[in-house]
mmCIF file of C-alpha atoms in Angstrom:
data_model
loop_
_atom_site.group_PDB
_atom_site.id
_atom_site.type_symbol
_atom_site.label_atom_id
_atom_site.label_comp_id
_atom_site.label_asym_id
_atom_site.label_seq_id
_atom_site.Cartn_x
_atom_site.Cartn_y
_atom_site.Cartn_z
ATOM 1 C CA MET A 449 -20.505 -17.542 1.468
ATOM 2 C CA LYS A 450 -22.139 -15.330 4.118
ATOM 3 C CA LEU A 451 -19.858 -13.050 6.131
ATOM 4 C CA HIS A 452 -20.822 -11.082 9.230
ATOM 5 C CA TYR A 453 -19.179 -8.312 11.252
ATOM 6 C CA PRO A 454 -18.342 -8.873 14.943
ATOM 7 C CA ASN A 455 -21.634 -7.176 15.887
ATOM 8 C CA GLY A 456 -23.566 -9.742 13.827
ATOM 9 C CA LYS A 457 -24.417 -7.367 10.985
ATOM 10 C CA LYS A 458 -24.257 -8.979 7.568
ATOM 11 C CA TYR A 459 -21.234 -8.019 5.448
ATOM 12 C CA ILE A 460 -22.249 -6.740 2.009
ATOM 13 C CA PRO A 461 -19.279 -6.129 -0.293
ATOM 14 C CA ALA A 462 -19.286 -2.896 -2.260
ATOM 15 C CA VAL A 463 -20.230 -3.308 -5.888
ATOM 16 C CA LYS A 464 -17.604 -1.765 -8.110
ATOM 17 C CA SER A 465 -18.967 -0.484 -11.374
ATOM 18 C CA ILE A 466 -16.397 1.024 -13.709
ATOM 19 C CA SER A 467 -17.346 2.439 -17.065
ATOM 20 C CA PRO A 468 -15.341 1.050 -20.027
ATOM 21 C CA SER A 469 -13.578 4.393 -20.634
ATOM 22 C CA VAL A 470 -12.538 4.772 -16.976
ATOM 23 C CA LYS A 471 -11.463 1.153 -16.744
ATOM 24 C CA LYS A 472 -9.201 1.543 -19.755
ATOM 25 C CA GLN A 473 -7.593 4.663 -18.328
ATOM 26 C CA SER A 474 -7.208 3.188 -14.836
ATOM 27 C CA TYR A 475 -5.699 -0.157 -15.730
ATOM 28 C CA SER A 476 -4.003 0.175 -19.102
ATOM 29 C CA ASN A 477 -0.650 1.348 -17.725
ATOM 30 C CA ARG A 478 -0.311 -0.506 -14.461
ATOM 31 C CA GLY A 479 -2.522 -3.566 -14.984
ATOM 32 C CA MET A 480 -2.754 -4.307 -11.258
ATOM 33 C CA THR A 481 -4.421 -3.136 -8.112
ATOM 34 C CA LEU A 482 -2.610 -1.131 -5.451
ATOM 35 C CA GLU A 483 -2.594 -4.206 -3.214
ATOM 36 C CA GLU A 484 -0.960 -6.336 -5.906
ATOM 37 C CA ASP A 485 1.703 -3.710 -6.531
ATOM 38 C CA ILE A 486 2.497 -3.451 -2.823
ATOM 39 C CA ASN A 487 2.584 -7.240 -2.414
ATOM 40 C CA ILE A 488 5.085 -7.502 -5.290
ATOM 41 C CA THR A 489 7.165 -4.716 -3.721
ATOM 42 C CA ASN A 490 7.152 -6.448 -0.330
ATOM 43 C CA GLN A 491 8.220 -9.739 -1.907
ATOM 44 C CA TYR A 492 11.086 -7.926 -3.624
ATOM 45 C CA TYR A 493 12.175 -6.385 -0.300
ATOM 46 C CA LEU A 494 12.011 -9.819 1.342
ATOM 47 C CA GLU A 495 14.073 -11.526 -1.361
ATOM 48 C CA LEU A 496 16.740 -8.818 -1.077
ATOM 49 C CA GLY A 497 16.782 -9.140 2.706
ATOM 50 C CA LYS A 498 15.879 -5.470 2.875
ATOM 51 C CA ALA A 499 12.666 -5.607 4.950
ATOM 52 C CA VAL A 500 10.046 -8.063 6.212
ATOM 53 C CA ILE A 501 6.615 -6.586 5.537
ATOM 54 C CA HIS A 502 3.450 -8.660 5.116
ATOM 55 C CA LYS A 503 -0.229 -8.091 4.505
ATOM 56 C CA LYS A 504 -2.203 -8.787 7.660
ATOM 57 C CA PRO A 505 -4.697 -11.650 7.369
ATOM 58 C CA THR A 506 -8.301 -10.793 8.194
ATOM 59 C CA PRO A 507 -9.382 -12.909 11.188
ATOM 60 C CA VAL A 508 -12.519 -14.860 10.282
ATOM 61 C CA GLN A 509 -14.524 -17.326 12.383
ATOM 62 C CA ILE A 510 -16.175 -20.058 10.318
ATOM 63 C CA VAL A 511 -19.622 -21.051 11.561
ATOM 64 C CA LYS A 512 -21.102 -23.125 8.731
ATOM 65 C CA VAL A 513 -19.355 -25.558 6.392
ATOM 66 C CA ASP A 514 -20.834 -27.899 3.787
ATOM 67 C CA TYR A 515 -19.066 -30.993 2.512
ATOM 68 C CA PRO A 516 -20.352 -31.679 -1.029
ATOM 69 C CA LYS A 517 -17.513 -34.179 -1.453
ATOM 70 C CA ARG A 518 -15.501 -36.062 1.105
ATOM 71 C CA SER A 519 -12.318 -34.351 -0.104
ATOM 72 C CA ALA A 520 -13.794 -30.848 -0.359
ATOM 73 C CA ALA A 521 -15.282 -28.354 2.070
ATOM 74 C CA VAL A 522 -17.296 -25.254 1.181
ATOM 75 C CA ILE A 523 -17.552 -22.393 3.702
ATOM 76 C CA LYS A 524 -21.154 -21.178 3.754
ATOM 77 C CA GLU A 525 -21.127 -18.662 6.610
ATOM 78 C CA ALA A 526 -18.418 -16.825 8.547
ATOM 79 C CA TYR A 527 -17.935 -13.797 10.811
ATOM 80 C CA PHE A 528 -15.141 -11.251 11.008
ATOM 81 C CA LYS A 529 -13.727 -11.907 14.497
ATOM 82 C CA GLN A 530 -12.723 -8.296 15.049
ATOM 83 C CA ALA A 531 -12.520 -4.963 13.275
ATOM 84 C CA SER A 532 -9.502 -4.744 10.989
ATOM 85 C CA THR A 533 -6.699 -2.316 11.805
ATOM 86 C CA THR A 534 -4.313 -1.568 8.932
ATOM 87 C CA ASP A 535 -3.315 -3.532 5.842
ATOM 88 C CA TYR A 536 0.413 -4.125 6.342
ATOM 89 C CA ASN A 537 3.008 -4.414 9.078
ATOM 90 C CA GLY A 538 6.543 -5.664 9.598
ATOM 91 C CA VAL A 539 10.067 -4.570 10.420
ATOM 92 C CA TYR A 540 12.743 -2.537 8.644
ATOM 93 C CA LYS A 541 16.193 -1.858 10.146
ATOM 94 C CA GLY A 542 14.878 -2.615 13.629
ATOM 95 C CA LYS A 543 11.874 -0.307 13.330
ATOM 96 C CA TYR A 544 8.238 -1.427 13.381
ATOM 97 C CA ILE A 545 6.423 -0.531 10.143
ATOM 98 C CA ASP A 546 2.629 -0.270 9.956
ATOM 99 C CA PHE A 547 0.616 1.172 7.088
ATOM 100 C CA GLU A 548 -2.676 1.273 5.249
ATOM 101 C CA ALA A 549 -3.134 1.301 1.463
ATOM 102 C CA LYS A 550 -6.064 3.118 -0.134
ATOM 103 C CA GLU A 551 -7.119 3.683 -3.714
ATOM 104 C CA THR A 552 -9.655 6.164 -5.058
ATOM 105 C CA LYS A 553 -11.285 6.873 -8.416
ATOM 106 C CA HIS A 554 -11.822 10.518 -7.433
ATOM 107 C CA GLY A 555 -9.701 12.841 -9.526
ATOM 108 C CA THR A 556 -9.076 15.838 -7.296
ATOM 109 C CA SER A 557 -9.495 14.677 -3.684
ATOM 110 C CA PHE A 558 -9.256 11.678 -1.380
ATOM 111 C CA PRO A 559 -12.405 11.025 0.717
ATOM 112 C CA LEU A 560 -11.630 10.480 4.399
ATOM 113 C CA ASN A 561 -14.552 8.050 4.732
ATOM 114 C CA ASN A 562 -12.124 5.497 3.282
ATOM 115 C CA PHE A 563 -10.829 5.266 6.853
ATOM 116 C CA HIS A 564 -12.631 4.048 9.973
ATOM 117 C CA GLU A 565 -12.318 5.459 13.479
ATOM 118 C CA HIS A 566 -10.729 2.224 14.798
ATOM 119 C CA GLN A 567 -8.042 2.409 12.098
ATOM 120 C CA ILE A 568 -7.152 5.973 13.062
ATOM 121 C CA LYS A 569 -7.061 4.928 16.715
ATOM 122 C CA HIS A 570 -4.735 2.025 15.860
ATOM 123 C CA MET A 571 -2.399 4.287 13.881
ATOM 124 C CA ARG A 572 -2.267 6.794 16.742
ATOM 125 C CA SER A 573 -1.256 3.954 19.067
ATOM 126 C CA VAL A 574 1.540 2.912 16.690
ATOM 127 C CA CYS A 575 2.828 6.489 16.566
ATOM 128 C CA ASP A 576 2.688 6.714 20.371
ATOM 129 C CA GLN A 577 5.089 3.742 20.466
ATOM 130 C CA ASN A 578 7.438 5.430 17.957
ATOM 131 C CA GLY A 579 6.553 3.011 15.182
ATOM 132 C CA ILE A 580 6.714 4.167 11.569
ATOM 133 C CA CYS A 581 3.105 4.566 10.456
ATOM 134 C CA PHE A 582 1.765 5.950 7.187
ATOM 135 C CA VAL A 583 -0.767 5.526 4.395
ATOM 136 C CA ILE A 584 -0.169 4.943 0.707
ATOM 137 C CA ILE A 585 -2.816 6.650 -1.422
ATOM 138 C CA ARG A 586 -3.285 6.035 -5.135
ATOM 139 C CA PHE A 587 -5.441 8.034 -7.515
ATOM 140 C CA SER A 588 -6.319 5.193 -9.874
ATOM 141 C CA THR A 589 -7.417 7.320 -12.823
ATOM 142 C CA THR A 590 -4.091 9.179 -13.009
ATOM 143 C CA ASP A 591 -1.794 6.618 -11.337
ATOM 144 C CA GLU A 592 -0.520 9.218 -8.857
ATOM 145 C CA ILE A 593 0.761 7.629 -5.643
ATOM 146 C CA PHE A 594 1.466 9.397 -2.356
ATOM 147 C CA TYR A 595 3.108 8.404 0.923
ATOM 148 C CA LEU A 596 1.328 10.322 3.704
ATOM 149 C CA GLU A 597 2.737 10.161 7.219
ATOM 150 C CA ALA A 598 0.122 9.142 9.799
ATOM 151 C CA GLU A 599 0.743 12.276 11.870
ATOM 152 C CA LYS A 600 -0.274 14.393 8.878
ATOM 153 C CA LEU A 601 -3.304 12.196 8.200
ATOM 154 C CA PHE A 602 -4.433 12.887 11.777
ATOM 155 C CA LEU A 603 -4.490 16.635 11.045
ATOM 156 C CA PHE A 604 -6.908 16.110 8.142
ATOM 157 C CA TRP A 605 -8.963 13.613 10.153
ATOM 158 C CA ASP A 606 -9.242 15.971 13.142
ATOM 159 C CA ARG A 607 -10.217 18.807 10.805
ATOM 160 C CA MET A 608 -13.091 16.667 9.535
ATOM 161 C CA ILE A 609 -14.170 15.716 13.074
ATOM 162 C CA GLU A 610 -14.254 19.414 13.953
ATOM 163 C CA GLY A 611 -16.633 20.097 11.051
ATOM 164 C CA GLY A 612 -14.159 20.800 8.259
ATOM 165 C CA ARG A 613 -13.597 19.138 4.879
ATOM 166 C CA LYS A 614 -14.428 15.448 4.572
ATOM 167 C CA SER A 615 -11.607 14.885 2.123
ATOM 168 C CA ILE A 616 -7.976 15.717 1.421
ATOM 169 C CA THR A 617 -7.512 17.673 -1.780
ATOM 170 C CA LYS A 618 -4.863 16.525 -4.204
ATOM 171 C CA ASP A 619 -3.155 19.906 -3.817
ATOM 172 C CA GLU A 620 -2.984 19.313 -0.053
ATOM 173 C CA LEU A 621 -1.448 15.899 -0.658
ATOM 174 C CA LYS A 622 1.122 17.406 -3.002
ATOM 175 C CA GLN A 623 2.137 19.777 -0.193
ATOM 176 C CA SER A 624 1.938 17.320 2.747
ATOM 177 C CA ALA A 625 2.789 13.927 1.251
ATOM 178 C CA HIS A 626 5.648 12.388 -0.729
ATOM 179 C CA PRO A 627 5.039 11.246 -4.320
ATOM 180 C CA ILE A 628 6.082 7.723 -5.301
ATOM 181 C CA ALA A 629 6.720 6.911 -8.958
ATOM 182 C CA LEU A 630 5.819 3.429 -10.192
ATOM 183 C CA GLY A 631 8.922 1.301 -10.586
ATOM 184 C CA PHE A 632 9.759 -2.096 -12.045
ATOM 185 C CA GLN A 633 10.675 -4.558 -9.261
ATOM 186 C CA ALA A 634 10.003 -2.345 -6.278
ATOM 187 C CA ARG A 635 6.832 -1.134 -7.964
ATOM 188 C CA ILE A 636 5.912 1.173 -5.087
ATOM 189 C CA ASP A 637 9.246 1.864 -3.400
ATOM 190 C CA TYR A 638 7.995 3.275 -0.098
ATOM 191 C CA ILE A 639 11.228 2.230 1.676
ATOM 192 C CA ARG A 640 13.004 4.984 -0.261
ATOM 193 C CA VAL A 641 10.666 7.527 1.380
ATOM 194 C CA ILE A 642 11.285 5.979 4.818
ATOM 195 C CA ASP A 643 15.044 6.239 4.244
ATOM 196 C CA TYR A 644 14.623 9.907 3.345
ATOM 197 C CA LEU A 645 12.379 10.747 6.308
ATOM 198 C CA TYR A 646 14.302 8.828 8.958
ATOM 199 C CA SER A 647 17.876 9.149 7.661
ATOM 200 C CA PHE A 648 18.264 5.363 7.279
ATOM 201 C CA ASN A 649 20.677 5.618 4.332
#
């Protein structure tokens, strides 16, 4: 299937090549992607009646469909209708929740080019409306997970825009962010961090 951005440019997915040794280290303990872990966590929150958080669907406009069988349709070409904002949103105890989830194979820093300008702009808008906005960052090779408040992300982003570092070091994350240990049912229990930061207990 062909996918195109809103400006008509062809979408080419990144090719992920992981060496056998890295793959074993990255996936042996957790066995899932960051997205899968968060989706399981959100389902757990929903079943407990604790929060309603969902992954945002990517809006796609279908422009070409083939019908090899009467009962089946195959999408051949589609366009992203608009630039994506963040991965997840919802509500918790009457507060709007909006966050992005990012994973990196880098060992000592998180590259800021994982974000796009329109995502930062969206997160600033959420913060301006007093929504709870943050990013969850996972270092896949070590399984370290951090909850970084959007306001702190903006400081690193603005530093880059002004000619500074193009990444956040792991040491900086340890000082600015909140670590999240992998759990069982709430695999990435980010609500616990929200409770701590906003005195929701």
